[in-house]
XYZ file of N, CA and C in Angstrom:
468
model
N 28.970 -67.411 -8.102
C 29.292 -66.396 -9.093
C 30.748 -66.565 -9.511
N 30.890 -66.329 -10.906
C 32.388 -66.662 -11.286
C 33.208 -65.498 -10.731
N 34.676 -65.307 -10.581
C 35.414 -65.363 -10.092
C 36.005 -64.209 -11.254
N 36.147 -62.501 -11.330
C 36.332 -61.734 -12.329
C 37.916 -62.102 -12.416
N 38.162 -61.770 -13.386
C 39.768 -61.641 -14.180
C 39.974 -60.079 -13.542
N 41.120 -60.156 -12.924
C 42.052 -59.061 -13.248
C 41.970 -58.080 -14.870
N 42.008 -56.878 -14.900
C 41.617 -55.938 -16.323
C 43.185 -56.428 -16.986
N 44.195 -56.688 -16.196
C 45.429 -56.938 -16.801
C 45.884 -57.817 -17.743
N 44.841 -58.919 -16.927
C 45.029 -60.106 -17.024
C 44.089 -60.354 -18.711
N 42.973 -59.748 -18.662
C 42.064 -59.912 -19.515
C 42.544 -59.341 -20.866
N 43.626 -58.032 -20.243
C 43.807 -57.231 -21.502
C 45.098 -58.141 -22.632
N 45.885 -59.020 -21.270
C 46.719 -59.835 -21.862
C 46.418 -61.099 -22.890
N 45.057 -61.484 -21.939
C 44.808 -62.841 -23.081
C 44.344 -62.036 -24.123
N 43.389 -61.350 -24.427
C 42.928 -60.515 -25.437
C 44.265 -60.048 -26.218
N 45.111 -59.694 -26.031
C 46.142 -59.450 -26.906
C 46.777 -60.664 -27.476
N 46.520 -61.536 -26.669
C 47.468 -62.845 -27.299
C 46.747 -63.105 -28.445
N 45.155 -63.443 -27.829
C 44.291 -63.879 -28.736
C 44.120 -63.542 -30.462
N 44.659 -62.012 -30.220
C 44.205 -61.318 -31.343
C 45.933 -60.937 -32.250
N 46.978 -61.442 -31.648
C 47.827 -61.432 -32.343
C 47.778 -63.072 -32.855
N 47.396 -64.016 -32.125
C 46.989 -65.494 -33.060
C 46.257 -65.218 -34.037
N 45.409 -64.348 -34.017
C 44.958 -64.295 -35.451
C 44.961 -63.688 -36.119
N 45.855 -62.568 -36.477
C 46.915 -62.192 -37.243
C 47.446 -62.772 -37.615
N 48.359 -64.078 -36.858
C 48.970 -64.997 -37.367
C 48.087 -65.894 -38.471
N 46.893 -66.230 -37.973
C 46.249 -67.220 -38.666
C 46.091 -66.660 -39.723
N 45.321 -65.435 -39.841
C 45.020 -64.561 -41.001
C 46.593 -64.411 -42.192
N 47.294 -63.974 -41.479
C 48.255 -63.815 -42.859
C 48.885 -65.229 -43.032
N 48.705 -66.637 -42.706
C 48.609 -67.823 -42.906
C 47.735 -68.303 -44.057
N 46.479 -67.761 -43.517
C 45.661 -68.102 -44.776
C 45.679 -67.181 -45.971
N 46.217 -66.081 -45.649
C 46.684 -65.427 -46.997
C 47.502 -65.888 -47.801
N 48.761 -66.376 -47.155
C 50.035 -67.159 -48.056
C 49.280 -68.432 -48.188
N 48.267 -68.925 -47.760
C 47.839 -70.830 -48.677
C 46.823 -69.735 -49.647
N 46.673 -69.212 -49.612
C 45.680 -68.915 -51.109
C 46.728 -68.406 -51.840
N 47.540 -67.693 -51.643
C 48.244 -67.124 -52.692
C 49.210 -68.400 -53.611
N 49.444 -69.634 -52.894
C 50.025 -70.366 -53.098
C 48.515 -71.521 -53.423
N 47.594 -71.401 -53.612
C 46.441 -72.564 -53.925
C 46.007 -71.676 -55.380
N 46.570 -69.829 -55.547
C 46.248 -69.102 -56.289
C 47.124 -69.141 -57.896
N 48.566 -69.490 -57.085
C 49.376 -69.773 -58.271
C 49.844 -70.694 -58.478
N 49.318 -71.570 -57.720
C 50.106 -73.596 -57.703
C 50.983 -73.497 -58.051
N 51.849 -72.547 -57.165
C 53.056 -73.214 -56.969
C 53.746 -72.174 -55.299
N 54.814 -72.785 -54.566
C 54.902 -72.386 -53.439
C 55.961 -71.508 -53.405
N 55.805 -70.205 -52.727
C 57.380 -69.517 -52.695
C 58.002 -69.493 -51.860
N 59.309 -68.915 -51.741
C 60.164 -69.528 -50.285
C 59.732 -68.555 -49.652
N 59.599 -68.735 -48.220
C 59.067 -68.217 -46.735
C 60.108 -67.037 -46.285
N 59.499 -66.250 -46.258
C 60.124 -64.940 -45.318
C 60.591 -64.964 -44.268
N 61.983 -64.612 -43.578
C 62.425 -64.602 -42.342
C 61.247 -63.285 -41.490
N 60.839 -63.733 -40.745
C 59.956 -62.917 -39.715
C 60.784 -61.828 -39.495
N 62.235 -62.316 -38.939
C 62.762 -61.306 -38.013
C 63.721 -60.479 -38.952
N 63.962 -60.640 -40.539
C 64.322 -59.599 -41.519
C 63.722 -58.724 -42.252
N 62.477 -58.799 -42.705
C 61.795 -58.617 -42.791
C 60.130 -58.431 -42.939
N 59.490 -57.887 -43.026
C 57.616 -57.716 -42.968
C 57.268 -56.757 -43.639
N 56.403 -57.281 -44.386
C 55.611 -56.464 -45.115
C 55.339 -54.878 -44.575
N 54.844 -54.849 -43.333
C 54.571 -53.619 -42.233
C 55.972 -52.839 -42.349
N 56.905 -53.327 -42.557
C 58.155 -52.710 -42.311
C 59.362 -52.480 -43.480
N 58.000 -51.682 -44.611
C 59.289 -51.698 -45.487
C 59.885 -50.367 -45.450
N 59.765 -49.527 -44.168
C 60.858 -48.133 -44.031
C 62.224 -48.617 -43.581
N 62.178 -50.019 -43.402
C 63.818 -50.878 -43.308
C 63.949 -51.580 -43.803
N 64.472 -51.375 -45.250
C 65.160 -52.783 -46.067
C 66.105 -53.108 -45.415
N 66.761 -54.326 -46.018
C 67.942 -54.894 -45.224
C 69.196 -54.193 -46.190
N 69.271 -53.248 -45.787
C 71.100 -52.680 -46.093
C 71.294 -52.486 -44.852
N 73.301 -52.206 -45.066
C 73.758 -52.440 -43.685
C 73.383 -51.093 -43.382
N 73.077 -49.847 -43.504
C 72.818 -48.799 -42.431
C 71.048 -48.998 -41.397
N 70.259 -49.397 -42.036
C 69.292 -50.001 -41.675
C 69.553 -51.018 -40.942
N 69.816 -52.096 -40.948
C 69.702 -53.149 -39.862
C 70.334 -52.624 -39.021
N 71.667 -51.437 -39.027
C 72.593 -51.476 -38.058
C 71.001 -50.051 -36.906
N 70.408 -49.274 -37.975
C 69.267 -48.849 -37.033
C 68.367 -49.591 -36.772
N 67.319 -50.790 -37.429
C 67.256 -51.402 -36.191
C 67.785 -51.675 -34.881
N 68.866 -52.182 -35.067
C 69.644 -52.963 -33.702
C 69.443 -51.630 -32.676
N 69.784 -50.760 -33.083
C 69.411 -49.207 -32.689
C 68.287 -49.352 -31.978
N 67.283 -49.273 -32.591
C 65.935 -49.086 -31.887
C 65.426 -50.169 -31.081
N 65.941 -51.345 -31.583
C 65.655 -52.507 -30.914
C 66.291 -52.268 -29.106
N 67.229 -51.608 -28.926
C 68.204 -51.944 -28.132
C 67.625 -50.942 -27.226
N 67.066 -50.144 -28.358
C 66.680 -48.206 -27.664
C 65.239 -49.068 -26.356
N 64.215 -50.182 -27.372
C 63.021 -50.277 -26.654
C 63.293 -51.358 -25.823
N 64.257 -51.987 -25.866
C 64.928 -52.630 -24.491
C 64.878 -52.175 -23.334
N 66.298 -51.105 -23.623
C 66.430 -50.166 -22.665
C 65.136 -49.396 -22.084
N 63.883 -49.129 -22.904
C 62.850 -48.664 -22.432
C 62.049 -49.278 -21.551
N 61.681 -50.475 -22.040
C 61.065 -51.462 -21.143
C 61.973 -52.192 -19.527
N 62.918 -51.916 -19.283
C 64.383 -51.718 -18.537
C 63.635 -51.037 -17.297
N 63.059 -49.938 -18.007
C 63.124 -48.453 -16.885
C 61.632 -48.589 -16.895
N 60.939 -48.916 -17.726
C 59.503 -48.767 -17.702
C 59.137 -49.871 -16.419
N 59.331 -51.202 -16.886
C 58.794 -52.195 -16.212
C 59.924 -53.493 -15.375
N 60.833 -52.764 -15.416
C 62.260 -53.289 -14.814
C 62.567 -54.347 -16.041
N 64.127 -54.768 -15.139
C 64.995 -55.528 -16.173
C 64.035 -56.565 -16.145
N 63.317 -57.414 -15.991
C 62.712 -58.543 -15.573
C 62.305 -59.216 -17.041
N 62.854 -60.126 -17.480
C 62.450 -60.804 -19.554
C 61.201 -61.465 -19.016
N 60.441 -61.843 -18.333
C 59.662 -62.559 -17.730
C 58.171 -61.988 -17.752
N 58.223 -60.598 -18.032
C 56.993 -60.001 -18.124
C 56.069 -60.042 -18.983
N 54.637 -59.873 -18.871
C 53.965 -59.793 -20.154
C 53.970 -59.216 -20.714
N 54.152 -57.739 -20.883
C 54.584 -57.128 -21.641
C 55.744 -56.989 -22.826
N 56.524 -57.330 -21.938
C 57.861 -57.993 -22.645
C 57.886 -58.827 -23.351
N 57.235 -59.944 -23.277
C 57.193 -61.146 -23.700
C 56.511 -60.649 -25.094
N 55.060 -60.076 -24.987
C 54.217 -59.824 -25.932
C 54.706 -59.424 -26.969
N 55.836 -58.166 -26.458
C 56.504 -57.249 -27.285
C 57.660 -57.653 -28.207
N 58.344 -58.569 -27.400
C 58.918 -59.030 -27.851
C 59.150 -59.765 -29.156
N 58.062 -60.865 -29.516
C 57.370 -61.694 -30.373
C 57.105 -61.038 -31.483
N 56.455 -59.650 -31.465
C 55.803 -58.883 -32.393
C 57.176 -57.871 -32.922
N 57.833 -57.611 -31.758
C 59.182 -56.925 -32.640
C 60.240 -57.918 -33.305
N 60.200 -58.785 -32.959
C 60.677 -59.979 -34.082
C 60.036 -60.104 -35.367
N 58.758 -60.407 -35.575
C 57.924 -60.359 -36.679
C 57.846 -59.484 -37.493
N 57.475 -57.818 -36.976
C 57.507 -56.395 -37.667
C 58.309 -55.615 -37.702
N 59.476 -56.093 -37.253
C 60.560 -54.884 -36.791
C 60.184 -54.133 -35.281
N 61.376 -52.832 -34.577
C 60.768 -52.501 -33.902
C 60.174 -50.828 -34.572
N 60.686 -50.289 -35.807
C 59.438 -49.406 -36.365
C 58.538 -49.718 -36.168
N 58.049 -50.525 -37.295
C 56.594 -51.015 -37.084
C 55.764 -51.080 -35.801
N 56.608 -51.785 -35.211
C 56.138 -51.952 -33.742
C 55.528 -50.668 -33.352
N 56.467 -49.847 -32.889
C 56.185 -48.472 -32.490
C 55.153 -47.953 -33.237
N 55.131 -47.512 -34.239
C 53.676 -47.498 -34.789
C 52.806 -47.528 -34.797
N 52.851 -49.330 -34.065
C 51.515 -50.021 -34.522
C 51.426 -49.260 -32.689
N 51.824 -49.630 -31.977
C 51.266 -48.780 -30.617
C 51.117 -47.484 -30.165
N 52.209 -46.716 -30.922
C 51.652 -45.029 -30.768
C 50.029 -44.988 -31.987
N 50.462 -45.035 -32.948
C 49.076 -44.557 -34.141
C 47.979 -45.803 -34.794
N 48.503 -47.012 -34.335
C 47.462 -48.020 -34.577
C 46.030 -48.157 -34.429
N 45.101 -48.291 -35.457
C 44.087 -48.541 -35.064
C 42.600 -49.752 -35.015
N 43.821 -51.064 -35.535
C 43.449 -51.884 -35.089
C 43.083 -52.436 -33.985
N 42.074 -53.530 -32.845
C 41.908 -53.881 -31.728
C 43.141 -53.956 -31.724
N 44.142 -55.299 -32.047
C 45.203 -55.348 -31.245
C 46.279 -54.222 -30.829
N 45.907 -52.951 -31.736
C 46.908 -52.145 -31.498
C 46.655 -51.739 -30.610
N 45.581 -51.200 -30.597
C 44.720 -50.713 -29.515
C 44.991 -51.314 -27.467
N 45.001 -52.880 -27.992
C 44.938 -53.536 -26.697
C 46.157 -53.376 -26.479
N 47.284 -53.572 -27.268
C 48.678 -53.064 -26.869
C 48.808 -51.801 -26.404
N 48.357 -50.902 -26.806
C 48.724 -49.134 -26.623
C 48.153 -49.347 -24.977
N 46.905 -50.340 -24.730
C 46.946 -50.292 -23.478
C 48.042 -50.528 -22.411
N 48.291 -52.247 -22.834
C 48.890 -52.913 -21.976
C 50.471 -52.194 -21.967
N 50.855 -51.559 -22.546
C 52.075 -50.499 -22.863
C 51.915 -49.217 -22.396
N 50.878 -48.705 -21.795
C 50.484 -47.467 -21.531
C 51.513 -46.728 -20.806
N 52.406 -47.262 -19.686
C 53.138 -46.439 -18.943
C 54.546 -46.131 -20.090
N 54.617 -47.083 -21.001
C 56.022 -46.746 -21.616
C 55.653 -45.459 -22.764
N 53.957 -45.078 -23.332
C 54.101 -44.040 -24.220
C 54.676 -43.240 -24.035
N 54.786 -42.400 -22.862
C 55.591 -41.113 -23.166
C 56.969 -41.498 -23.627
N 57.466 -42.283 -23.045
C 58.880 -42.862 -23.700
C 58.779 -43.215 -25.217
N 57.829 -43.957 -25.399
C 57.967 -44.014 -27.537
C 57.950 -43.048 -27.725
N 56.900 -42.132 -27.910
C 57.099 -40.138 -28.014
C 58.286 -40.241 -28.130
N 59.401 -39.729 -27.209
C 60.510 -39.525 -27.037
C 61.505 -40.386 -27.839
N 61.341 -41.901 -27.928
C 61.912 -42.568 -28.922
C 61.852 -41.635 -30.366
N 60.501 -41.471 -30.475
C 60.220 -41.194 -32.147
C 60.875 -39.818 -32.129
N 60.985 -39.471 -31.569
C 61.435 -37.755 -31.775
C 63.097 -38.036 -31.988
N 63.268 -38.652 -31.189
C 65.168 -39.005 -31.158
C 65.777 -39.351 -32.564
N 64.437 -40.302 -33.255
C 64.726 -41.183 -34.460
C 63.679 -40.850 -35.570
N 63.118 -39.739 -36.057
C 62.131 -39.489 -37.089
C 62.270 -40.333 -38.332
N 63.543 -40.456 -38.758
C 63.902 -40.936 -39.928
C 62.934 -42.168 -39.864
N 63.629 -43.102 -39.218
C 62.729 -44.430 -39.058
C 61.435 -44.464 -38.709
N 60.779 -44.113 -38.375
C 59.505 -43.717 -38.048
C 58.689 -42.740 -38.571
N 58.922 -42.216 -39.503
C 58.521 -40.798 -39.949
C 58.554 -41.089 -41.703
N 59.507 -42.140 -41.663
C 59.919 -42.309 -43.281
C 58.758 -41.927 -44.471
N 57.979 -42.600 -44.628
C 56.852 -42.925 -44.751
C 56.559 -41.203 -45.333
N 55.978 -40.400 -44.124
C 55.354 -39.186 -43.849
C 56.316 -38.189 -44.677
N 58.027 -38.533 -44.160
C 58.702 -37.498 -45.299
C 58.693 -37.756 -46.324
N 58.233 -39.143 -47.230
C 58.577 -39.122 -48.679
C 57.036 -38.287 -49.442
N 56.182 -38.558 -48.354
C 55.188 -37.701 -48.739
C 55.128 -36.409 -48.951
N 55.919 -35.927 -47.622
C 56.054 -34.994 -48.019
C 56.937 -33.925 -48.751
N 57.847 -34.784 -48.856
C 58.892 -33.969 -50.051
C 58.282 -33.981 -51.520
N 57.379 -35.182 -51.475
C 56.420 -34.865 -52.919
C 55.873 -33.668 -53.084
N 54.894 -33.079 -52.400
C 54.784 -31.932 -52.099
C 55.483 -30.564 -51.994
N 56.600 -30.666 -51.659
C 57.519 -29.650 -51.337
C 58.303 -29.546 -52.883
N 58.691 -30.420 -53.634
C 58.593 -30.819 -55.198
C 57.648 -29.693 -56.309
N 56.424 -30.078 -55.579
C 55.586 -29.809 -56.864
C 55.108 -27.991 -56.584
């Protein structure tokens, strides 16, 4: 009889798996868009910006809150799962807050409802109460979105 995986272990490849194809997927989005208009456009820095993350353009008060939040979910993962860069979690997290920002990020693991968000909100489970607490500290960035909505409202 085979030999079960660890749930940890399983939840990890499953996350890898399914952020590769994300990758692949918005890969094959940019060759059609570029097989769509024959001709090629220049490539996006991952780690300035993402589509997912346009509650941070790049002006300097924004990047300087990234570095903010970036530093904030450092420090979280610090206390959550020790200093240790070596972890899977870390590692995972890491990769994806390069790519989306760490808004987005947060996001995608407190209210996501994609599998991968999903498999993340797992493999992250002990640090939620801490995002909570992140997002409350920092609404602006995280909330952006929700207040422009709702000042439309409050408007009309």
């Amino acid at each position: 009889m085979p030999q079960q995986m660890p749930l940890r272990t399983l939840l990890a490849e499953i996350s890898a798996l399914t952020l590769h194809v994300q990758q692949l997927s918005r890969m094959a989005g940019e060759a059609r868009a570029l097989i769509d208009n024959s001709q090629m456009s220049a490539p996006t820095d991952p780690a300035s910006s993402h589509p997912h993350d346009s509650a941070m353009p790049d002006e300097p008060d924004q990047r300087a809150q990234r570095v903010e939040l970036e530093e904030a979910i450092l420090r979280l993962f610090d206390e959550t799962f020790g200093p240790r860069p070596d972890t899977l979690e870390r590692q995972m997290s890491m990769s994806l807050i390069a790519e989306i920002g760490p808004a987005a990020f947060v996001q995608k693991v407190l209210w996501g409802e994609e599998i991968s968000d999903i498999a993340l909100t797992i493999a992250l489970e002990r640090m939620l109460p801490a995002l909570d607490m992140l997002v409350e500290a920092h609404p602006e960035a995280f909330l952006r979105q929700a207040n422009s909505v709702l000042g439309r409202f409050r408007s009309n």
